[in-house]
Amino acid sequence: MAVSLLLECLADGQFHSGEELGALLGVSRSAVWKQLQGIEQRTGLSFFKVPGKGYRLAEPLNLLANSRIDFDEWPIEILDTIDSTNAEALRRVMGQRGHAPFVLLAEHQTSGRGRRGRAWVSPYAKNLYLTAAVTIHGGIKQLEGLSLVVGLAVASALKKLSLVDAGLKWPNDILLFGRKLSGILIELSGDPADSCTAIIGIGLNVNMRNADNIDQPWISLYEALGRPVDRNQLASNVLHELSDYLKLHQSHGFAALKDSWEANHLWQGREVILSAGANQIEGKVLGVGLDGSLRLNVNGYEKSFNGGELSLRLRNDS
């Protein structure tokens, strides 16, 4: 509680005196500085300490708040620091401590995860780390194309920010100017052949301006738009689009969204290399199947590919 109060007070990026912060927490000025040092170590945030002025953050923070997220279809909980919102959602569902639908948002992830075991860099209060747990009825058929539908929902939310160049990369990345803006990780709990819970994780680079240990070209909304983006409003938009697209998918299947997905696929008609472990397949993207599989023209023959361990990249000469 003390940490959240301190950050809420300092989030404006202005100086606040030790007396003011101490009165807020009911502690001494020296205890305030110890609290701030602990926050620095845990979150990576930086504070300035100036005699006669007090303390301030190196830059303002846009903290998440339930009261500022305009979405009431599913319960939302905002976590401060967690290993991974997907991992926490899975723990809650499997331990029967959470009943879908629900949404988890976090300010910070210590072990954020992407596809194929990759780490998802998650600096404090910079990006959107969102997991929605939803129940899927109807068996395998209702899961077909699910990750593509989630990508379409995120892309739709981004279009509302006038990011007309944002688009999809099979199976579940959102790119902008050839660089990764967002990724999706879907995990299942329960019986996929009957009724199960889909753990839908969405990572979206929002106000991040620098980061280490990212092994591919990336971009953030801050860089693309030249200004900070309100993460609460963005979370609202993403959740509304996600809810709408999931309802459409549940009612009509991926067939109702296939054309829209292909229209937003940045690599439609491009020459690509599909990697599955040590195996590589070269072909031209024809589109996607009704099950969400990738359709390629390989040496004059149409072939379809699906699976969580597949990786797609453009051919150098395409």
Coordinates of C-alpha atoms in Angstrom, one line a residue:
M1 CA 0.0 0.0 0.0
A2 CA 2.8 2.4 0.9
V3 CA 4.5 1.8 -2.5
S4 CA 1.3 2.5 -4.4
L5 CA 0.6 5.7 -2.4
L6 CA 4.2 6.9 -3.1
L7 CA 4.0 6.2 -6.8
E8 CA 0.5 7.7 -7.2
C9 CA 1.8 10.9 -5.5
L10 CA 5.0 11.1 -7.5
A11 CA 3.4 10.0 -10.8
D12 CA 3.0 13.6 -11.9
G13 CA 6.7 14.0 -12.3
Q14 CA 6.8 17.0 -10.0
F15 CA 8.9 17.5 -6.8
H16 CA 7.2 16.5 -3.6
S17 CA 8.8 17.3 -0.2
G18 CA 9.9 14.7 2.2
E19 CA 7.5 16.2 4.8
E20 CA 4.6 15.8 2.4
L21 CA 5.5 12.2 1.5
G22 CA 6.2 11.3 5.1
A23 CA 2.8 12.7 6.2
L24 CA 1.1 10.7 3.4
L25 CA 2.7 7.4 4.7
G26 CA 2.8 8.3 8.3
V27 CA 6.6 7.8 8.4
S28 CA 9.8 9.9 8.8
R29 CA 11.7 11.5 5.9
S30 CA 14.5 9.0 6.1
A31 CA 11.9 6.2 5.9
V32 CA 10.6 7.8 2.8
W33 CA 14.0 7.7 1.1
K34 CA 14.4 4.0 2.1
Q35 CA 11.0 3.3 0.5
L36 CA 12.1 5.1 -2.7
Q37 CA 15.4 3.2 -2.8
G38 CA 13.5 -0.1 -2.5
I39 CA 11.2 0.9 -5.3
E40 CA 14.1 1.8 -7.5
Q41 CA 15.7 -1.6 -7.0
R42 CA 12.5 -3.5 -7.6
T43 CA 11.1 -1.6 -10.5
G44 CA 14.0 0.1 -12.3
L45 CA 12.4 3.5 -11.9
S46 CA 14.7 6.4 -11.1
F47 CA 14.1 9.2 -8.6
F48 CA 15.8 12.6 -8.2
K49 CA 16.5 13.8 -4.6
V50 CA 17.2 17.6 -4.4
P51 CA 17.7 19.4 -1.1
G52 CA 15.0 22.0 -0.5
K53 CA 12.8 20.6 -3.2
G54 CA 12.2 16.9 -2.3
Y55 CA 11.8 14.0 -4.6
R56 CA 10.5 13.4 -8.1
L57 CA 10.5 10.7 -10.7
A58 CA 12.9 11.0 -13.7
E59 CA 9.7 11.2 -15.8
P60 CA 5.9 11.1 -15.2
L61 CA 4.2 7.8 -14.9
N62 CA 0.8 6.8 -16.4
L63 CA -0.4 4.3 -13.8
L64 CA -3.2 1.9 -14.4
A65 CA -6.4 2.5 -12.4
N66 CA -9.7 0.6 -12.5
S67 CA -11.6 3.9 -12.3
R68 CA -10.0 5.0 -15.5
I69 CA -10.7 1.8 -17.6
D70 CA -14.0 2.1 -19.3
F71 CA -15.0 -1.6 -19.6
D72 CA -17.4 -3.4 -17.3
E73 CA -18.2 -6.7 -19.1
W74 CA -15.5 -8.7 -17.2
P75 CA -14.0 -8.1 -13.7
I76 CA -10.6 -6.4 -13.9
E77 CA -7.8 -6.7 -11.4
I78 CA -4.7 -4.5 -11.6
L79 CA -1.5 -6.1 -10.2
D80 CA 1.6 -4.2 -9.3
T81 CA 4.4 -6.8 -10.0
I82 CA 3.8 -10.4 -11.1
D83 CA 5.9 -13.0 -12.8
S84 CA 3.5 -13.1 -15.7
T85 CA -0.2 -12.2 -16.1
N86 CA -0.8 -15.4 -18.1
A87 CA 0.9 -17.5 -15.4
E88 CA -1.1 -15.9 -12.7
A89 CA -4.4 -16.4 -14.6
L90 CA -3.5 -20.0 -15.2
R91 CA -2.8 -20.5 -11.5
R92 CA -6.1 -18.9 -10.5
V93 CA -8.1 -21.0 -13.0
M94 CA -6.4 -24.3 -12.2
G95 CA -6.6 -23.6 -8.4
Q96 CA -10.2 -22.6 -8.8
R97 CA -9.4 -19.1 -7.3
G98 CA -10.7 -17.4 -10.4
H99 CA -13.7 -18.0 -12.6
A100 CA -13.7 -16.9 -16.2
P101 CA -14.3 -14.3 -17.5
F102 CA -11.8 -12.1 -15.8
V103 CA -9.0 -9.7 -16.8
L104 CA -5.5 -9.2 -15.2
L105 CA -3.4 -6.2 -15.9
A106 CA 0.1 -5.6 -14.4
E107 CA 2.4 -2.6 -14.1
H108 CA 5.4 -4.9 -14.2
Q109 CA 6.3 -8.5 -15.1
T110 CA 9.4 -10.2 -13.9
S111 CA 9.1 -13.2 -16.2
G112 CA 6.9 -12.1 -19.1
R113 CA 6.5 -14.7 -21.7
G114 CA 6.0 -14.8 -25.5
R115 CA 5.6 -17.6 -28.0
R116 CA 8.2 -20.4 -28.3
G117 CA 9.5 -19.7 -24.8
R118 CA 10.7 -16.2 -25.5
A119 CA 10.9 -13.6 -22.8
W120 CA 8.7 -10.6 -23.0
V121 CA 10.5 -7.5 -21.8
S122 CA 8.2 -5.7 -19.3
P123 CA 9.5 -2.5 -17.8
Y124 CA 7.4 -0.9 -15.0
A125 CA 4.4 1.2 -16.1
K126 CA 5.5 1.5 -19.6
N127 CA 3.5 -1.0 -21.7
L128 CA 0.3 -3.0 -21.6
Y129 CA 0.6 -6.5 -20.0
L130 CA -3.0 -7.9 -20.2
T131 CA -4.5 -11.3 -19.8
A132 CA -8.1 -12.1 -20.4
A133 CA -9.4 -15.5 -19.2
V134 CA -12.6 -16.5 -21.1
T135 CA -14.6 -19.7 -21.4
I136 CA -14.7 -21.4 -24.8
H137 CA -17.6 -23.8 -25.4
G138 CA -18.1 -26.1 -28.3
G139 CA -14.8 -28.0 -28.6
I140 CA -11.9 -27.8 -31.0
K141 CA -14.0 -26.1 -33.7
Q142 CA -14.5 -23.0 -31.5
L143 CA -10.7 -22.7 -30.9
E144 CA -9.8 -22.6 -34.6
G145 CA -8.3 -19.3 -35.6
L146 CA -8.6 -18.0 -32.0
S147 CA -5.1 -16.4 -31.9
L148 CA -5.7 -14.8 -35.3
V149 CA -9.0 -13.3 -34.0
V150 CA -7.3 -11.8 -31.0
G151 CA -4.7 -10.3 -33.3
L152 CA -7.4 -8.8 -35.4
A153 CA -9.0 -7.3 -32.3
V154 CA -5.7 -5.6 -31.2
A155 CA -5.1 -4.3 -34.7
S156 CA -8.6 -2.8 -34.7
A157 CA -8.0 -1.0 -31.4
L158 CA -4.7 0.4 -32.9
K159 CA -6.5 1.6 -36.0
K160 CA -8.5 3.9 -33.7
L161 CA -5.2 5.6 -32.8
S162 CA -4.8 6.4 -36.6
L163 CA -2.1 3.8 -36.9
V164 CA -3.2 2.9 -40.4
D165 CA 0.1 1.1 -41.1
A166 CA -0.2 -1.4 -38.3
G167 CA -1.0 -4.9 -39.4
L168 CA -0.8 -8.6 -38.7
K169 CA 1.9 -11.2 -39.1
W170 CA 0.9 -14.8 -39.0
P171 CA 0.1 -16.2 -36.5
N172 CA -0.2 -13.6 -33.8
D173 CA 2.1 -10.6 -34.1
I174 CA 1.2 -7.0 -34.8
L175 CA 3.8 -5.1 -36.7
L176 CA 4.3 -1.4 -37.6
F177 CA 6.8 -0.3 -40.2
G178 CA 8.2 -3.8 -40.2
R179 CA 8.9 -3.8 -36.4
K180 CA 7.1 -5.7 -33.6
L181 CA 4.5 -3.7 -31.7
S182 CA 2.5 -6.4 -30.0
G183 CA 2.4 -10.1 -29.4
I184 CA -0.2 -12.6 -28.3
L185 CA 0.1 -15.8 -26.3
I186 CA -2.9 -18.1 -25.8
E187 CA -2.8 -21.0 -23.4
L188 CA -5.6 -23.4 -22.5
S189 CA -6.9 -24.9 -19.2
G190 CA -9.5 -27.6 -19.3
D191 CA -10.7 -30.0 -22.0
P192 CA -10.3 -28.4 -25.5
A193 CA -12.6 -31.1 -26.9
D194 CA -15.5 -29.9 -24.7
S195 CA -15.3 -26.7 -22.6
C196 CA -12.1 -24.9 -21.6
T197 CA -10.7 -21.6 -20.5
A198 CA -8.6 -19.7 -22.9
I199 CA -5.9 -17.6 -21.2
I200 CA -5.4 -14.8 -23.7
G201 CA -2.2 -12.8 -23.1
I202 CA -1.6 -9.5 -25.0
G203 CA 1.7 -7.6 -24.7
L204 CA 1.7 -4.2 -26.3
N205 CA 4.6 -1.7 -26.4
V206 CA 3.2 1.6 -25.4
N207 CA 5.5 4.2 -23.8
M208 CA 8.7 2.2 -23.8
R209 CA 11.6 4.2 -25.4
N210 CA 14.6 1.9 -24.8
A211 CA 15.1 -1.7 -23.8
D212 CA 17.8 -4.3 -23.6
N213 CA 17.6 -8.0 -24.5
I214 CA 15.0 -7.8 -27.3
D215 CA 16.2 -10.1 -30.1
Q216 CA 14.1 -8.5 -32.9
P217 CA 13.3 -5.0 -34.3
W218 CA 10.6 -3.4 -32.1
I219 CA 8.6 -0.2 -32.0
S220 CA 6.3 1.4 -29.4
L221 CA 3.3 3.6 -29.7
Y222 CA 5.3 6.5 -28.2
E223 CA 7.8 6.3 -31.1
A224 CA 5.1 5.9 -33.7
L225 CA 2.9 8.7 -32.5
G226 CA 5.6 11.0 -31.0
R227 CA 3.7 11.3 -27.7
P228 CA 2.8 9.3 -24.6
V229 CA -0.3 7.2 -24.8
D230 CA -2.8 6.8 -22.0
R231 CA -2.6 3.1 -21.1
N232 CA -6.0 3.1 -19.3
Q233 CA -7.7 4.3 -22.5
L234 CA -5.7 1.9 -24.6
A235 CA -6.7 -1.0 -22.2
S236 CA -10.4 0.1 -22.6
N237 CA -10.2 0.1 -26.4
V238 CA -8.4 -3.3 -26.5
L239 CA -10.9 -5.0 -24.2
H240 CA -13.9 -3.6 -26.1
E241 CA -12.5 -4.8 -29.4
L242 CA -11.5 -8.2 -27.9
S243 CA -15.0 -8.8 -26.5
D244 CA -16.7 -7.9 -29.7
Y245 CA -14.4 -10.1 -31.9
L246 CA -14.7 -13.0 -29.5
K247 CA -18.5 -12.8 -29.6
L248 CA -18.4 -12.8 -33.4
H249 CA -16.0 -15.7 -33.5
Q250 CA -18.1 -17.8 -31.0
S251 CA -21.3 -17.1 -33.1
H252 CA -20.0 -17.6 -36.6
G253 CA -16.5 -19.1 -36.4
F254 CA -13.3 -17.9 -38.0
A255 CA -15.0 -18.1 -41.4
A256 CA -16.7 -14.8 -40.7
L257 CA -13.4 -13.1 -40.0
K258 CA -11.0 -14.8 -42.5
D259 CA -11.3 -12.1 -45.2
S260 CA -10.8 -9.3 -42.7
W261 CA -7.7 -11.0 -41.3
E262 CA -6.2 -11.5 -44.7
A263 CA -6.9 -7.9 -45.6
N264 CA -4.8 -6.9 -42.5
H265 CA -2.0 -9.4 -43.1
L266 CA 1.1 -7.5 -44.0
W267 CA 2.8 -10.4 -45.7
Q268 CA -0.1 -11.4 -47.9
G269 CA 1.3 -12.5 -51.3
R270 CA 4.9 -12.2 -50.1
E271 CA 7.7 -14.7 -50.4
V272 CA 8.5 -16.2 -47.0
I273 CA 10.5 -18.8 -45.2
L274 CA 8.6 -21.0 -42.6
S275 CA 10.8 -22.6 -40.0
A276 CA 9.9 -25.6 -37.9
G277 CA 13.0 -26.5 -35.9
A278 CA 15.8 -27.3 -38.3
N279 CA 13.4 -27.6 -41.3
Q280 CA 12.8 -24.6 -43.6
I281 CA 10.1 -24.2 -46.2
E282 CA 10.0 -21.5 -48.8
G283 CA 6.8 -20.3 -50.4
K284 CA 4.4 -17.6 -51.2
V285 CA 1.7 -16.6 -48.8
L286 CA -1.8 -17.4 -50.2
G287 CA -3.7 -16.6 -47.0
V288 CA -5.1 -18.5 -44.1
G289 CA -7.4 -21.5 -43.8
L290 CA -10.7 -21.7 -41.9
D291 CA -8.8 -23.3 -39.1
G292 CA -6.3 -20.5 -38.9
S293 CA -3.5 -22.4 -40.7
L294 CA -1.1 -20.6 -43.0
R295 CA -1.6 -21.4 -46.7
L296 CA 1.5 -21.3 -48.9
N297 CA 2.3 -21.9 -52.5
V298 CA 5.3 -24.2 -52.3
N299 CA 6.8 -25.1 -55.7
G300 CA 3.4 -24.7 -57.4
Y301 CA 1.4 -26.6 -54.8
E302 CA -0.8 -25.3 -52.0
K303 CA 0.2 -26.5 -48.6
S304 CA -1.2 -25.6 -45.2
F305 CA 0.8 -25.3 -41.9
N306 CA -0.2 -24.9 -38.3
G307 CA 1.4 -25.2 -34.9
G308 CA 2.8 -23.2 -32.0
E309 CA 6.4 -23.9 -32.8
L310 CA 6.4 -22.5 -36.4
S311 CA 8.2 -19.3 -37.2
L312 CA 7.7 -17.1 -40.2
R313 CA 10.0 -14.6 -41.8
L314 CA 10.3 -12.8 -45.2
R315 CA 12.7 -14.0 -47.8
N316 CA 15.6 -11.5 -48.2
D317 CA 14.7 -10.9 -51.8
S318 CA 11.0 -10.4 -51.3

